[in-house]
XYZ file of C-alpha atoms in Angstrom:
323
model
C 141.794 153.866 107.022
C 138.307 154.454 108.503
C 137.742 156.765 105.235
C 138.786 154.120 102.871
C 136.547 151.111 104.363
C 133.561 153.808 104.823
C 133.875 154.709 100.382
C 134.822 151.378 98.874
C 132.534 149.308 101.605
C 129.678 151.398 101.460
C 127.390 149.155 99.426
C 128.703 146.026 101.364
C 128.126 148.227 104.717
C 124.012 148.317 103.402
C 123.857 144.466 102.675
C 124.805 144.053 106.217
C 122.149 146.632 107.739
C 119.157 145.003 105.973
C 118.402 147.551 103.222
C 117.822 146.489 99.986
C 118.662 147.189 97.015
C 115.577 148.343 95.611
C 114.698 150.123 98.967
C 113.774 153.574 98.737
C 116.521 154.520 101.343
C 119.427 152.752 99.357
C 120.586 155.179 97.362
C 120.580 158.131 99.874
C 122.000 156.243 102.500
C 125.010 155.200 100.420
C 125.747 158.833 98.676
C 125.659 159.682 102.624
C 127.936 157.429 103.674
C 130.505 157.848 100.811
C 130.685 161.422 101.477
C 130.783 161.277 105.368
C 133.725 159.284 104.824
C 135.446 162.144 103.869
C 134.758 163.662 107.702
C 136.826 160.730 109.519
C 140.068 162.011 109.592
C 139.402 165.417 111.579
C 136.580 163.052 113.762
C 139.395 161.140 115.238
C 141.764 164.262 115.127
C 139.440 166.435 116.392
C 138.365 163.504 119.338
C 142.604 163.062 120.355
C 142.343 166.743 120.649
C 139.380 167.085 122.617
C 141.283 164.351 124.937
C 144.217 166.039 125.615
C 142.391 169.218 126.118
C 140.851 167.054 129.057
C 144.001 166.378 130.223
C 144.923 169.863 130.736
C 141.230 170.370 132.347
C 140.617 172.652 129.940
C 136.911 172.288 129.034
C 136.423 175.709 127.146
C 138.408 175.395 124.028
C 136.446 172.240 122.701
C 133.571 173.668 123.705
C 134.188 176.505 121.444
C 135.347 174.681 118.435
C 132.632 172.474 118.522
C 130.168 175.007 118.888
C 131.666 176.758 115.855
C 131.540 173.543 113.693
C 128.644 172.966 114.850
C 126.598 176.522 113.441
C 128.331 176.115 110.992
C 127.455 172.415 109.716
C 123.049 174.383 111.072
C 123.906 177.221 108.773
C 125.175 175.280 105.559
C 122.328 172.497 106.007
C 120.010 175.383 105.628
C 121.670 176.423 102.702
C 122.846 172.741 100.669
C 119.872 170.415 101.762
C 116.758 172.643 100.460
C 117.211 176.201 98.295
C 120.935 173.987 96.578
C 118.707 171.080 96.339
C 121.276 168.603 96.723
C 118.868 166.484 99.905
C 120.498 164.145 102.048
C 123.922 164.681 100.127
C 124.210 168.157 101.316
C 123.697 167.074 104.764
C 126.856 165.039 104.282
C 128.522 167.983 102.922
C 127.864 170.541 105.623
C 128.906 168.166 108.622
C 132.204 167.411 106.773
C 132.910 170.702 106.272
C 131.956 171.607 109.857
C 134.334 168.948 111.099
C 137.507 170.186 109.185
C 136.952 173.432 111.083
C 136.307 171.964 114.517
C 139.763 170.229 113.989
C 141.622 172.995 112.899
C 140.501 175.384 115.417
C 141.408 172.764 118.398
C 145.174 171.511 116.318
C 145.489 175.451 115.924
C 145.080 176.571 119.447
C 146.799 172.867 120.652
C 149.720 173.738 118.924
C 150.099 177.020 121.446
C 150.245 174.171 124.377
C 152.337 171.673 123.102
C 154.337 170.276 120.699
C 152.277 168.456 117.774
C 154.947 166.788 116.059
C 158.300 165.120 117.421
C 160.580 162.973 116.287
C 160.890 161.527 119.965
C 159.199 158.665 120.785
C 159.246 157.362 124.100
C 158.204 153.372 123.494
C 157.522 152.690 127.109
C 154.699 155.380 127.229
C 153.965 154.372 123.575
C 153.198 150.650 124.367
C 151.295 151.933 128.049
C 149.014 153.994 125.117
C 147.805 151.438 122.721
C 146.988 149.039 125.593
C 144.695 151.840 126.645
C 143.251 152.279 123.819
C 143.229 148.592 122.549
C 140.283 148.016 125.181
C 138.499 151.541 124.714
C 138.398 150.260 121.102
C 136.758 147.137 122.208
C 134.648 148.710 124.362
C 133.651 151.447 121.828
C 132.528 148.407 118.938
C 130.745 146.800 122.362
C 128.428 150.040 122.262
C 127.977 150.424 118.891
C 127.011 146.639 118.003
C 123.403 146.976 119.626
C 123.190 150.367 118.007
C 123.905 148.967 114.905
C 121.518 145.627 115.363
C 118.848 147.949 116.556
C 119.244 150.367 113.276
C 119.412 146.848 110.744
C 116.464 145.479 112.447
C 114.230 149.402 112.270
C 115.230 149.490 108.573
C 114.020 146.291 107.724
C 110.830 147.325 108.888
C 110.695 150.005 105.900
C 111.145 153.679 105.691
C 108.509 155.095 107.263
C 109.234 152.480 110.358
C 112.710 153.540 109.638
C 111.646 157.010 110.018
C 110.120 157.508 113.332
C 112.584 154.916 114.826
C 115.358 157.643 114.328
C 113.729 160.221 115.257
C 113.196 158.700 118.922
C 116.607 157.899 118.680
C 118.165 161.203 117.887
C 116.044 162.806 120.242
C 117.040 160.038 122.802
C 121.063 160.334 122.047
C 120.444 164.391 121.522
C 119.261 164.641 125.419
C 121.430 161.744 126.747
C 124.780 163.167 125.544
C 123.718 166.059 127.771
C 124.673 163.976 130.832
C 128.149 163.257 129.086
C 129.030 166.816 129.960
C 129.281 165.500 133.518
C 131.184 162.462 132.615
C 133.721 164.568 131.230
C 134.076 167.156 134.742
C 133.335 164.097 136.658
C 136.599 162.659 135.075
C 138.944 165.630 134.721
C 138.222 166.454 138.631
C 138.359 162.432 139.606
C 141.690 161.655 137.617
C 142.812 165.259 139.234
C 142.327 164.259 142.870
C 143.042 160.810 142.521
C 146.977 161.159 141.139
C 147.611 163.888 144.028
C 146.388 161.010 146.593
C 143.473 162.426 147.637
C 141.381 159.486 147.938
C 138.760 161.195 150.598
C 138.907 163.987 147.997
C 138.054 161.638 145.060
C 135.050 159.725 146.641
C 133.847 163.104 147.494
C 133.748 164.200 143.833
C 132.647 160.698 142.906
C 129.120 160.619 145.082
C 128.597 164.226 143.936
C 128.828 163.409 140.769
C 126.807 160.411 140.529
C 124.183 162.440 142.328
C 123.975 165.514 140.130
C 124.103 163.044 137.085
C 121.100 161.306 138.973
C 119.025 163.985 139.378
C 119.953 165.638 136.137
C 118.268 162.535 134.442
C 115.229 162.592 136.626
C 114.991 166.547 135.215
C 115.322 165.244 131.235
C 113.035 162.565 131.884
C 109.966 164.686 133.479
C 111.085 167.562 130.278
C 111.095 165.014 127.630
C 107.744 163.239 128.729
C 106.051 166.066 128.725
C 107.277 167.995 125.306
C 108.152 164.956 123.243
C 105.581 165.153 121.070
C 106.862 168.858 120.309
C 110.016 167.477 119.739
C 108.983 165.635 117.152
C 107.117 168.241 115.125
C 110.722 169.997 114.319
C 111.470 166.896 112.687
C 108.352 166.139 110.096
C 104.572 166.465 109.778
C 104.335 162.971 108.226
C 101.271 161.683 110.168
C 102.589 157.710 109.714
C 105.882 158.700 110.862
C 104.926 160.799 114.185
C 102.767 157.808 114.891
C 105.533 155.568 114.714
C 108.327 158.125 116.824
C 105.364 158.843 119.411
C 105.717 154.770 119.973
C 108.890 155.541 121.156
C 108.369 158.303 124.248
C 108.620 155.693 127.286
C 111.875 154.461 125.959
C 113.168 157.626 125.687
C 111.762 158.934 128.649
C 112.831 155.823 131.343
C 116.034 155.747 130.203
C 117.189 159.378 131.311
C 118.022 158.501 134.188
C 119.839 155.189 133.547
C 121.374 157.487 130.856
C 122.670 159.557 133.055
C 124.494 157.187 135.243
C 125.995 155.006 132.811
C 127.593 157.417 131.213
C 128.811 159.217 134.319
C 130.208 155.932 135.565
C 132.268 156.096 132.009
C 133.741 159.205 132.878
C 134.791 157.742 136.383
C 136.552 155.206 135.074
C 138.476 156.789 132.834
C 139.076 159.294 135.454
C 141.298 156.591 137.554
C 142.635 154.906 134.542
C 139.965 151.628 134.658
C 140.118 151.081 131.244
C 139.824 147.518 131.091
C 136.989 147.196 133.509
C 135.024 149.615 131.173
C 135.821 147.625 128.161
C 134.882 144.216 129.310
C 131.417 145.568 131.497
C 130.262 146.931 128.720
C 131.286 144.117 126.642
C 129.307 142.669 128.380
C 126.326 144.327 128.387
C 127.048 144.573 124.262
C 126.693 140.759 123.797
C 123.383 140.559 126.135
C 121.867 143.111 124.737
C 122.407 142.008 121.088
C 121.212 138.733 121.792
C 118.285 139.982 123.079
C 117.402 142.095 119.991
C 117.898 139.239 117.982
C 115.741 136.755 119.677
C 113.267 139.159 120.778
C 113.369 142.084 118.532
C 112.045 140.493 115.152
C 108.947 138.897 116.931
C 108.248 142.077 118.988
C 109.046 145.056 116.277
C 110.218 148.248 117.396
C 109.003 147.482 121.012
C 111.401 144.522 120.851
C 114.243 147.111 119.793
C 113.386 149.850 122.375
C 113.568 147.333 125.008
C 116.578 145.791 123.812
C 118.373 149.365 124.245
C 117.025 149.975 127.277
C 118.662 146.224 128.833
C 122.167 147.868 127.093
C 121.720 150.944 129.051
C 120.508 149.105 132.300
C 123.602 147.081 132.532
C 125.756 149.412 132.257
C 124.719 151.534 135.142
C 124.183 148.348 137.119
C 127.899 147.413 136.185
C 129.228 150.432 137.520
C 127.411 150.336 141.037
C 129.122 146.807 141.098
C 132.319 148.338 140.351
């Protein structure tokens, strides 16, 4: 379904960013899109895989899988984007490609664990599931809808704005995804302790957690202010566009930290099964932060947008201390 919306709604899905038809990036975002479309199905496969991998608190076979699609997507962007010529289309190519193998690799050694397909459906455990993942839908559009705003309002700024406004951002989600790796123990050990009963146990692993994740983000943030501008040189040599991605280093550097616990707190709540507290905090701090790019964003530029991220980020981690 996702793969159908993303090819037939790809033009509609650019009228609703901001980009013109006569932009520059028009035409490579769309032959992008249509051909990412084509990675969905082993995304989500590959993601319910990952999950109950989790569940069996076995972190090392996704790593491996993902590491494999991974080099692989590096080593065929090297090859399709620049000696193939085919540009921003090959960069399509090679991460769809590298997807289908992360799948198969993770359905292939899954399949060794359990059974994949059945015939028996139990609906009480059934109905228990899509409730579950009813509100970690919701709560996944809450954290993509700034996201989103933040990208429409960058590109309607132009391409070279466009430009160094993703580069701060990759660099930014690149680094801050680090501190998802403790999310994940964080939950695996939390949901572990917490269904044997071992409440004392669970705190335990909860404090530590929050602490490493605390620290870890102090670490990034020191790293990142210091060799951002580094960073950034693997990406272009455009002078405009450094300028603009160089705007972006406080943002990127602040937030570590508030990174770092909001997205440990995610991993504790799905660690004791607080789904619905996770969807409707950050809800929440979805629809503040999206006004607040709205209002504030197009007077403000990409200042207005950093700082409009940074309030998303900021109440999350304050919603989980509340919790």
């Amino acid at each position: 379904m996702e793969m159908a919306a993303l090819i037939i709604g790809s033009g509609t899905l650019m009228d609703i960013v901001g980009i013109p038809v006569d932009s520059p990036m028009r035409a490579p975002a769309e032959q992008f899109l249509t051909l990412r479309a084509y990675g969905a199905p082993p995304v989500v496969v590959a993601l319910a895989a990952q999950g109950a991998f989790r569940g069996f608190m076995d972190t090392k076979t996704p790593l491996y899988a993902v590491v494999a699609g991974n080099l692989v997507n590096a080593i065929l962007d090297a090859i399709f984007i620049f000696p193939l010529g085919l540009g921003v289309s090959g960069a399509a190519l090679a991460t769809v490609t590298s997807e289908y193998l992360a799948a198969i690799i993770l359905l292939w050694k899954l399949n060794n664990e359990l059974v994949l397909f059945s015939w028996n459906v139990i609906g009480g455990d059934i109905i228990r599931y899509l409730k579950s993942g009813a509100l970690l839908i919701a709560r996944t559009i809450a954290v993509i809808l700034p996201l989103w705003l933040s990208t429409s309002l960058a590109a309607r700024q132009g391409p070279v704005p466009m430009a160094g406004y993703e580069i701060s951002l990759q660099v930014w989600l690149t680094i801050s995804l680090l501190n998802d790796a403790l999310a994940l123990a964080g939950q695996a050990l939390l949901a572990s302790e917490y269904a044997k009963g071992n409440y004392k146990q669970a705190r335990l692993v909860l404090y530590r957690v929050l602490q490493i994740g605390g620290v870890t983000g102090l670490a990034l943030a020191a790293t990142l202010f210091l060799g951002f501008g580094y960073l950034t040189l693997l990406f272009t040599d455009d002078p405009a566009v450094l300028d603009v991605a160089q705007s972006g280093v406080w943002f990127v550097t602040i937030t570590q930290p508030i990174n770092a616990i909001a997205f440990v707190f995610d991993g504790l709540y799905y660690g004791v099964s607080d789904f619905g507290y996770a969807a409707y905090s950050t809800l929440f701090a979805g629809v503040v932060a999206s006004a607040f790019l709205l209002v504030v964003a197009p007077n403000f530029g990409l200042g207005g947008v950093w700082a409009g991220l940074t309030l998303f980020m900021g109440l999350r981690a304050v919603a989980g201390f509340w919790r």
